[in-house]
Coordinates of N, CA and C in Angstrom, one line a residue:
M21 N 90.4 88.8 84.0 CA 88.8 88.5 85.2 C 88.0 90.1 85.4
P22 N 87.0 90.4 85.1 CA 86.5 91.8 85.2 C 87.0 92.2 86.9
L23 N 86.4 93.4 86.9 CA 86.6 94.0 88.2 C 85.1 93.7 89.0
P24 N 85.3 93.7 90.6 CA 83.7 93.3 90.7 C 83.0 94.7 90.7
A25 N 81.6 94.4 90.5 CA 80.5 95.2 90.4 C 80.2 96.1 91.6
L26 N 80.3 97.8 91.9 CA 79.9 98.2 93.3 C 78.7 98.1 93.4
P27 N 78.2 98.2 94.1 CA 76.6 98.4 94.9 C 76.0 99.5 94.5
P28 N 75.0 99.9 94.4 CA 74.3 101.4 94.3 C 74.5 102.2 95.3
V29 N 74.7 103.4 94.7 CA 75.3 104.5 95.7 C 74.8 104.4 96.7
A30 N 73.0 104.5 96.8 CA 72.7 104.4 98.3 C 73.3 103.3 99.2
D31 N 73.2 102.0 98.7 CA 73.9 100.9 99.2 C 75.3 100.9 99.9
Q32 N 76.2 102.1 99.3 CA 77.6 102.2 99.1 C 77.4 102.8 100.4
A33 N 76.7 103.8 100.6 CA 76.4 105.0 101.5 C 75.9 104.2 102.9
E34 N 75.1 103.6 103.1 CA 74.8 102.6 104.0 C 76.3 101.7 104.5
K35 N 76.7 101.1 103.9 CA 77.9 100.6 103.6 C 79.0 101.4 104.9
L36 N 78.8 102.6 104.2 CA 80.2 103.3 105.1 C 79.6 104.0 106.5
I37 N 78.0 103.9 106.3 CA 77.6 104.3 108.1 C 77.6 102.9 108.9
E38 N 77.7 101.9 108.2 CA 78.1 100.7 109.1 C 79.2 100.3 109.5
I39 N 80.2 100.8 109.0 CA 81.6 100.5 109.2 C 82.0 101.6 110.2
G40 N 81.5 102.9 109.8 CA 81.7 103.9 110.9 C 83.1 104.9 109.8
A41 N 82.8 104.9 108.5 CA 83.5 105.7 107.7 C 82.7 106.7 107.2
T42 N 82.1 107.5 107.9 CA 81.4 108.9 107.4 C 82.2 110.3 107.6
G43 N 83.5 110.4 108.1 CA 84.4 111.6 108.4 C 83.3 112.4 109.4
P44 N 83.3 113.6 108.9 CA 82.3 114.8 109.7 C 81.2 114.5 109.5
L45 N 80.7 113.6 108.4 CA 79.5 113.7 108.1 C 78.4 112.5 109.1
T46 N 76.9 113.0 109.7 CA 76.2 112.5 110.1 C 75.7 111.5 109.2
P47 N 75.0 110.1 109.7 CA 74.5 109.4 108.9 C 73.3 109.7 107.9
D48 N 72.7 110.8 108.4 CA 71.5 111.4 107.8 C 72.1 112.3 107.0
L49 N 73.1 113.0 107.3 CA 73.5 113.9 106.1 C 74.1 112.9 104.7
L50 N 75.0 111.9 105.0 CA 75.4 111.2 104.4 C 74.3 110.7 103.1
R51 N 73.7 110.3 103.9 CA 71.9 109.6 103.0 C 71.8 110.6 102.0
K52 N 71.7 112.2 102.8 CA 71.3 113.0 101.7 C 72.0 113.3 100.5
E53 N 73.5 113.4 101.0 CA 74.3 113.8 99.8 C 74.3 112.6 98.9
A54 N 74.2 111.0 99.5 CA 74.4 110.2 98.7 C 73.2 110.2 97.3
A55 N 72.0 110.9 98.2 CA 70.7 110.6 97.3 C 70.8 111.8 96.1
A56 N 71.4 112.7 96.4 CA 71.6 113.5 95.5 C 72.4 113.5 94.3
L57 N 73.3 112.5 94.3 CA 74.1 112.2 93.1 C 73.3 111.2 92.5
P58 N 73.3 110.9 91.1 CA 72.7 110.2 90.2 C 73.2 108.7 90.3
D59 N 72.0 108.1 90.0 CA 72.2 106.7 90.4 C 72.8 105.7 89.1
R60 N 74.2 105.8 89.2 CA 74.9 105.4 88.1 C 75.9 104.7 88.6
P61 N 76.7 104.0 87.7 CA 78.0 103.1 88.2 C 78.8 104.2 88.8
G62 N 79.5 104.0 89.8 CA 80.7 104.8 90.1 C 80.6 104.5 92.0
L63 N 81.9 104.9 92.0 CA 82.2 105.1 93.8 C 81.8 105.9 94.6
L64 N 81.0 106.0 95.4 CA 80.7 106.8 96.2 C 82.1 107.4 97.4
V65 N 82.4 108.4 97.2 CA 83.8 109.0 97.7 C 83.4 110.4 99.2
V66 N 84.0 109.9 100.3 CA 83.5 110.7 101.1 C 84.7 111.5 101.2
G67 N 84.7 112.9 100.9 CA 86.2 113.5 100.9 C 86.8 113.7 102.7
G68 N 87.8 114.1 102.5 CA 88.4 114.3 103.7 C 88.5 113.3 104.5
L69 N 88.6 112.1 104.3 CA 88.5 111.2 105.5 C 89.9 110.7 105.6
A70 N 90.5 110.3 106.5 CA 92.3 110.0 107.0 C 92.1 108.9 106.7
P71 N 93.7 108.3 106.1 CA 93.5 107.1 105.4 C 94.3 106.2 106.7
S72 N 94.8 106.7 107.5 CA 95.1 106.3 109.0 C 93.9 105.7 109.7
V73 N 92.8 106.2 109.6 CA 91.4 105.9 109.9 C 90.7 105.2 109.3
I74 N 90.6 105.0 108.0 CA 89.6 104.1 107.2 C 90.4 103.0 106.7
A75 N 91.9 103.3 106.8 CA 92.3 101.6 106.2 C 92.3 100.5 107.1
P76 N 92.1 100.5 108.4 CA 91.7 99.4 109.4 C 90.3 99.0 109.1
L77 N 90.0 99.9 108.8 CA 88.2 99.1 108.1 C 87.9 98.3 106.9
M78 N 89.5 98.4 106.1 CA 89.7 97.2 105.1 C 89.5 95.6 106.1
R79 N 88.9 95.0 105.1 CA 88.7 93.5 105.3 C 89.3 92.8 104.2
R80 N 90.0 91.5 104.2 CA 90.2 90.8 103.4 C 90.9 89.6 104.5
A81 N 90.5 88.2 103.7 CA 90.8 87.0 104.1 C 90.6 87.0 105.7
G82 N 89.4 88.0 106.5 CA 89.1 87.9 107.8 C 90.0 88.9 108.7
R83 N 90.9 89.5 107.9 CA 92.0 90.4 108.6 C 91.5 91.8 108.2
P84 N 92.0 92.6 109.2 CA 91.6 94.0 109.1 C 93.1 94.9 108.4
G85 N 92.9 95.5 107.4 CA 93.9 96.5 106.8 C 94.8 97.2 107.9
F86 N 95.5 97.9 107.2 CA 96.6 98.5 108.0 C 97.4 99.4 107.1
V87 N 98.1 100.7 107.9 CA 99.2 101.6 107.2 C 100.4 100.9 107.5
V88 N 101.5 100.6 106.6 CA 102.8 100.3 107.1 C 103.1 101.2 107.8
E89 N 104.4 100.4 108.9 CA 104.8 101.3 110.0 C 105.6 102.2 109.5
D90 N 106.3 102.6 108.2 CA 107.1 103.6 108.1 C 106.8 104.6 107.0
M91 N 105.3 104.7 107.2 CA 104.2 105.8 106.6 C 103.4 106.4 107.6
T92 N 103.9 106.7 108.6 CA 103.3 107.2 109.8 C 103.1 109.0 109.4
D93 N 103.1 109.4 108.1 CA 102.9 110.3 107.6 C 101.4 110.2 106.4
A94 N 100.9 109.1 106.3 CA 100.0 108.7 105.4 C 98.9 109.9 105.2
D95 N 98.5 110.5 106.3 CA 97.5 111.4 106.2 C 97.9 112.6 105.8
D96 N 99.2 112.7 105.6 CA 99.4 114.0 105.0 C 99.7 114.5 103.5
F97 N 99.5 112.7 102.8 CA 99.6 112.7 101.4 C 98.0 113.5 100.8
A98 N 98.0 114.6 100.0 CA 97.0 115.3 99.6 C 96.8 115.1 98.2
P99 N 95.8 115.8 97.5 CA 95.4 115.4 96.3 C 96.5 116.3 95.7
V100 N 97.1 116.0 94.3 CA 97.6 116.4 93.3 C 96.7 116.7 92.1
T101 N 95.5 116.2 92.2 CA 94.8 116.5 91.2 C 93.1 116.9 91.5
E102 N 92.6 117.5 90.5 CA 91.5 118.3 91.0 C 90.4 117.3 91.4
V103 N 89.7 118.3 92.7 CA 88.8 117.1 93.2 C 87.6 118.2 93.7
P104 N 86.6 117.9 93.7 CA 85.1 118.6 94.0 C 85.5 118.9 95.5
D105 N 85.1 120.0 95.3 CA 85.1 121.0 96.7 C 83.6 120.8 97.5
T106 N 83.3 119.7 97.5 CA 82.1 118.9 98.0 C 82.2 117.9 99.0
P107 N 81.0 117.6 100.1 CA 81.2 116.7 100.7 C 81.5 115.0 100.5
V108 N 80.8 114.8 99.0 CA 81.0 113.6 98.7 C 81.3 114.1 97.0
W109 N 81.4 112.8 96.6 CA 81.4 112.8 95.0 C 81.3 111.6 94.4
L110 N 80.9 111.1 92.9 CA 81.0 110.1 92.4 C 82.3 109.8 91.5
L111 N 83.0 108.7 91.8 CA 84.5 108.5 90.8 C 83.7 107.4 90.0
E112 N 83.7 108.0 88.6 CA 83.2 106.9 87.8 C 84.2 106.2 86.8
D113 N 83.6 105.2 86.0 CA 84.3 104.2 85.7 C 85.9 103.9 85.6
L114 N 85.8 103.2 87.0 CA 87.1 102.9 87.8 C 87.8 101.7 87.1
E115 N 89.3 101.8 87.1 CA 90.2 100.9 86.6 C 91.1 101.1 87.4
R116 N 91.4 99.1 87.5 CA 92.8 99.0 88.6 C 94.1 99.4 87.7
G117 N 93.7 99.3 86.5 CA 95.2 99.8 85.8 C 96.2 98.3 85.3
D118 N 95.5 97.2 85.3 CA 96.1 96.3 85.0 C 97.2 96.4 83.8
D119 N 96.7 97.1 82.8 CA 97.4 97.0 81.5 C 98.8 97.6 82.0
L120 N 99.0 98.7 82.9 CA 100.0 99.5 83.4 C 100.7 99.1 84.3
Q121 N 100.5 97.8 85.0 CA 101.7 97.1 85.6 C 103.0 97.0 84.8
N122 N 104.0 97.2 85.8 CA 105.8 97.3 85.5 C 105.8 98.5 84.9
A123 N 104.8 99.5 84.8 CA 104.9 100.9 84.3 C 105.7 101.4 85.9
S124 N 106.1 102.6 85.8 CA 106.6 103.6 86.9 C 105.3 104.4 87.1
P125 N 105.2 105.0 88.2 CA 104.2 106.1 88.4 C 104.3 107.2 87.5
A126 N 105.4 107.6 87.3 CA 105.5 108.8 86.3 C 105.1 108.3 84.9
E127 N 105.4 107.3 84.2 CA 105.0 106.7 83.2 C 103.5 106.5 83.1
A128 N 103.0 105.8 84.5 CA 101.4 106.1 84.4 C 100.6 107.2 84.2
E129 N 101.4 108.2 85.2 CA 100.6 109.5 84.7 C 100.9 110.2 83.6
E130 N 101.8 110.0 82.4 CA 101.6 110.1 81.2 C 100.3 109.5 80.1
Q131 N 100.3 108.3 80.6 CA 99.1 107.5 80.2 C 97.8 108.0 80.6
F132 N 97.7 108.5 81.7 CA 96.6 108.9 82.0 C 96.3 110.3 81.5
A133 N 97.1 111.1 81.3 CA 96.8 112.6 80.4 C 96.5 112.0 78.9
A134 N 97.1 111.0 78.3 CA 96.8 110.7 77.2 C 95.3 110.2 77.0
R135 N 95.0 109.2 78.1 CA 93.6 108.8 77.8 C 92.4 109.7 78.7
A136 N 92.9 110.5 79.2 CA 91.8 111.4 79.7 C 91.4 111.0 81.1
R137 N 92.2 110.0 81.4 CA 91.8 109.6 82.8 C 92.1 110.5 84.0
V138 N 91.6 110.3 85.3 CA 91.8 111.1 86.5 C 92.5 110.0 87.5
P139 N 93.7 110.3 88.1 CA 94.7 109.5 88.9 C 93.5 109.2 90.2
M140 N 93.8 108.1 91.0 CA 92.9 107.9 92.1 C 93.7 108.3 93.0
L141 N 92.7 108.9 94.0 CA 93.5 109.4 95.3 C 93.8 107.9 96.6
L142 N 94.6 108.4 97.5 CA 94.9 107.2 98.4 C 93.5 106.4 99.0
T143 N 92.6 108.0 99.5 CA 91.3 107.9 100.2 C 90.4 107.1 99.3
E144 N 90.4 107.5 97.9 CA 89.8 106.7 97.0 C 89.5 105.5 96.7
G145 N 91.1 105.1 96.9 CA 91.4 103.3 96.5 C 91.3 102.8 97.7
V146 N 91.3 103.4 98.9 CA 90.9 102.9 100.1 C 89.2 102.3 100.2
Q147 N 88.7 103.4 99.9 CA 87.0 103.3 100.0 C 86.6 102.4 98.7
W148 N 87.4 102.3 97.8 CA 87.2 101.3 97.0 C 86.9 99.9 97.2
V149 N 88.4 99.4 98.1 CA 88.5 98.4 98.7 C 87.2 98.4 99.6
L150 N 86.7 99.4 100.7 CA 85.8 99.0 101.7 C 84.4 98.6 101.1
Q151 N 84.5 99.2 99.9 CA 82.9 98.7 99.0 C 83.2 97.3 98.0
A152 N 84.2 96.8 97.6 CA 84.5 95.7 97.1 C 86.2 95.5 97.1
P153 N 86.0 94.6 98.3 CA 87.3 94.1 98.7 C 88.2 93.3 97.8
E154 N 87.1 92.3 97.0 CA 87.7 91.5 95.8 C 88.6 92.3 94.6
V155 N 88.4 93.4 94.8 CA 89.0 94.2 93.8 C 90.8 94.0 94.3
L156 N 91.1 93.7 95.2 CA 92.7 93.3 95.6 C 93.0 91.7 95.3
E157 N 93.8 91.9 94.4 CA 93.8 90.2 94.1 C 95.3 90.1 94.1
R158 N 96.0 88.8 94.5 CA 97.5 88.7 94.5 C 97.5 89.0 92.8
N159 N 99.0 89.6 92.6 CA 99.4 90.0 91.9 C 98.7 91.0 90.9
H160 N 97.7 91.6 91.3 CA 96.7 92.6 90.9 C 96.3 93.7 91.8
C161 N 97.3 94.7 92.4 CA 97.0 95.8 93.3 C 97.0 96.7 92.6
F162 N 97.2 97.9 93.3 CA 97.2 99.0 92.5 C 97.7 100.5 93.4
M163 N 98.2 101.5 92.7 CA 99.0 102.5 93.4 C 98.0 103.8 93.0
T164 N 98.0 104.6 93.9 CA 97.0 106.0 93.5 C 97.9 107.1 93.6
T165 N 98.3 107.0 92.4 CA 99.1 108.4 92.3 C 98.5 110.1 92.2
G166 N 97.2 109.8 92.7 CA 96.6 111.3 93.0 C 97.1 111.7 94.0
S167 N 97.3 111.3 94.9 CA 97.8 111.6 96.4 C 99.4 111.6 96.7
R168 N 99.8 112.8 96.8 CA 101.5 112.9 96.8 C 101.6 113.9 98.3
L169 N 102.9 113.7 98.6 CA 103.3 114.4 99.9 C 104.3 115.7 99.7
R170 N 103.4 116.8 99.6 CA 104.8 118.0 99.5 C 105.3 118.2 100.6
K171 N 106.8 118.2 100.3 CA 107.8 118.4 101.4 C 107.9 120.4 101.4
A172 N 108.5 120.4 102.6 CA 108.5 122.0 103.2 C 109.3 122.9 102.0
N173 N 109.9 122.3 101.2 CA 110.6 123.0 100.0 C 109.9 123.2 98.7
G174 N 108.6 122.6 98.9 CA 107.7 123.0 97.9 C 107.7 121.2 96.7
R175 N 108.8 120.8 96.9 CA 108.8 119.5 95.8 C 108.0 118.6 96.6
L176 N 107.8 117.5 95.6 CA 106.9 116.3 96.1 C 107.7 115.0 96.4
D177 N 107.7 114.6 97.4 CA 108.2 113.6 97.9 C 108.2 112.1 96.9
A178 N 109.1 111.4 97.0 CA 109.0 110.5 95.9 C 108.5 109.3 96.2
R179 N 107.9 108.9 97.3 CA 107.0 108.0 97.7 C 105.8 108.4 97.1
T180 N 105.2 107.1 96.5 CA 103.9 107.2 95.9 C 103.0 106.2 96.7
P181 N 102.0 106.6 97.2 CA 101.2 105.6 97.8 C 100.3 104.1 97.2
A182 N 100.3 103.4 97.7 CA 99.6 102.1 96.9 C 98.8 101.1 98.2
V183 N 97.8 100.6 97.2 CA 96.8 99.4 98.4 C 97.3 98.0 97.6
W184 N 97.6 97.3 98.9 CA 97.9 96.0 98.1 C 97.9 94.9 99.3
I185 N 98.6 93.8 99.2 CA 97.8 92.9 100.0 C 99.3 92.1 100.8
S186 N 99.2 92.2 102.2 CA 100.8 91.9 102.6 C 100.8 90.3 102.6
N187 N 101.8 90.4 102.8 CA 102.7 88.5 102.5 C 103.2 88.4 104.1
G188 N 102.7 89.2 104.9 CA 103.2 88.8 106.3 C 104.3 88.7 106.5
T189 N 105.3 89.4 106.1 CA 106.8 89.4 106.2 C 107.3 90.4 106.7
G190 N 108.5 90.7 107.3 CA 109.0 91.6 107.9 C 108.3 92.2 108.7
R191 N 108.5 93.9 108.9 CA 107.6 94.5 110.1 C 106.0 94.1 110.1
D192 N 105.4 94.0 109.0 CA 103.9 93.2 108.8 C 103.6 92.2 110.0
G193 N 104.5 91.6 110.1 CA 104.1 90.5 111.0 C 103.4 89.1 110.7
K194 N 103.6 88.4 110.4 CA 103.0 86.9 110.2 C 101.3 87.1 110.4
E195 N 100.7 87.7 111.6 CA 99.4 87.6 111.7 C 98.7 88.4 110.7
R196 N 99.4 89.1 110.0 CA 98.8 90.2 108.7 C 98.7 89.8 107.8
R197 N 99.4 88.4 107.5 CA 99.2 87.9 106.1 C 98.2 87.8 105.1
D198 N 97.9 88.1 103.9 CA 96.4 88.1 103.4 C 95.9 89.7 103.7
A199 N 96.4 90.4 104.7 CA 95.7 91.5 105.3 C 95.6 92.8 104.0
P200 N 94.3 93.7 103.9 CA 94.8 94.5 102.8 C 95.9 95.8 103.4
K201 N 96.7 96.4 102.9 CA 97.5 97.4 103.4 C 97.9 98.6 102.4
V202 N 97.9 99.6 103.1 CA 98.5 100.9 102.4 C 99.9 101.1 102.8
G203 N 100.7 101.3 101.4 CA 102.2 101.4 101.5 C 102.5 102.3 100.6
W204 N 103.8 102.3 100.1 CA 104.3 103.0 99.1 C 105.3 102.6 98.3
C205 N 105.7 103.3 97.3 CA 106.5 102.6 96.4 C 107.1 103.9 95.7
W206 N 108.5 103.9 95.2 CA 109.4 105.3 94.7 C 108.7 105.5 93.4
W207 N 108.5 106.7 93.0 CA 108.0 107.4 91.9 C 108.5 106.7 90.6
N208 N 109.7 106.2 90.6 CA 110.0 105.7 89.2 C 110.7 104.3 89.2
N209 N 109.8 103.4 90.2 CA 110.2 102.5 90.3 C 109.2 101.6 89.8
R210 N 109.3 100.5 89.3 CA 108.3 99.4 88.4 C 108.0 98.3 89.2
H211 N 106.9 98.1 89.3 CA 106.4 96.7 89.7 C 105.4 95.9 89.0
T212 N 105.6 94.7 88.6 CA 104.7 94.2 87.9 C 103.4 93.6 88.1
W213 N 103.5 93.9 90.0 CA 102.0 93.3 90.1 C 101.2 94.6 90.6
L214 N 101.4 95.7 90.4 CA 101.0 96.8 90.8 C 100.6 97.5 89.6
G215 N 98.9 98.2 89.6 CA 99.0 98.8 88.2 C 98.4 100.2 89.3
F216 N 97.7 100.9 88.6 CA 97.5 102.0 88.9 C 95.9 102.4 89.0
G217 N 95.4 103.0 90.0 CA 93.7 103.3 90.2 C 93.6 104.9 89.2
S218 N 92.5 104.5 88.7 CA 91.7 105.8 88.0 C 90.6 105.6 87.8
G219 N 89.9 106.6 87.3 CA 88.7 107.0 86.8 C 88.4 107.9 85.5
A220 N 87.2 107.9 85.1 CA 86.9 108.8 84.0 C 86.9 110.1 84.3
R221 N 86.3 110.3 85.8 CA 85.9 111.4 85.8 C 85.2 111.5 87.5
R222 N 85.1 112.7 88.2 CA 84.8 112.9 89.6 C 83.4 113.7 89.4
Y223 N 82.4 113.2 89.6 CA 81.1 113.9 89.7 C 80.6 114.5 90.8
A224 N 80.3 116.0 91.0 CA 79.6 116.1 92.1 C 78.3 117.1 92.2
V225 N 77.7 117.2 93.0 CA 76.3 118.1 92.8 C 76.7 119.7 93.1

């Protein structure tokens, strides 16, 4: 199945304004920044958004998104890949990484390097779902290995963030069944239903 097409960049900006996902940018400034980007396919990304703030803005099956209860430090997962030092950028040629399902995050990173792909940030993954909720499908969700948590000793935490669909079990609660969720998996574990979000490049003005 082909991935859902993203709206034009200007329309994506209006969507973020409508749902209140502009971060420190005023609506007019976001429009200005978006207008400076090339009008070509890609995801409009607003930098610096907190996952805990934008995850509840996701919608699926009429239910709001959420961050799993044991990821209270979701906002501390920071980029481990190069990102532009600009308020917004365009992430181009998005892939959900279905062909990498059942690979571990470590193995997926090796594939990204071989294919010259950039791993998706957690905030980019959430913003993708904000713009195209249909990108999350049962048995076809994705991890975002571009964001990791660095511990006090300098080592990376083994948890790796992901965006998928709740089954409404355990601490999620039955009322959250089918809702989009931000969670995590272990760095060396494999999951048959999780691909790996990536892009070909990040473009900024």
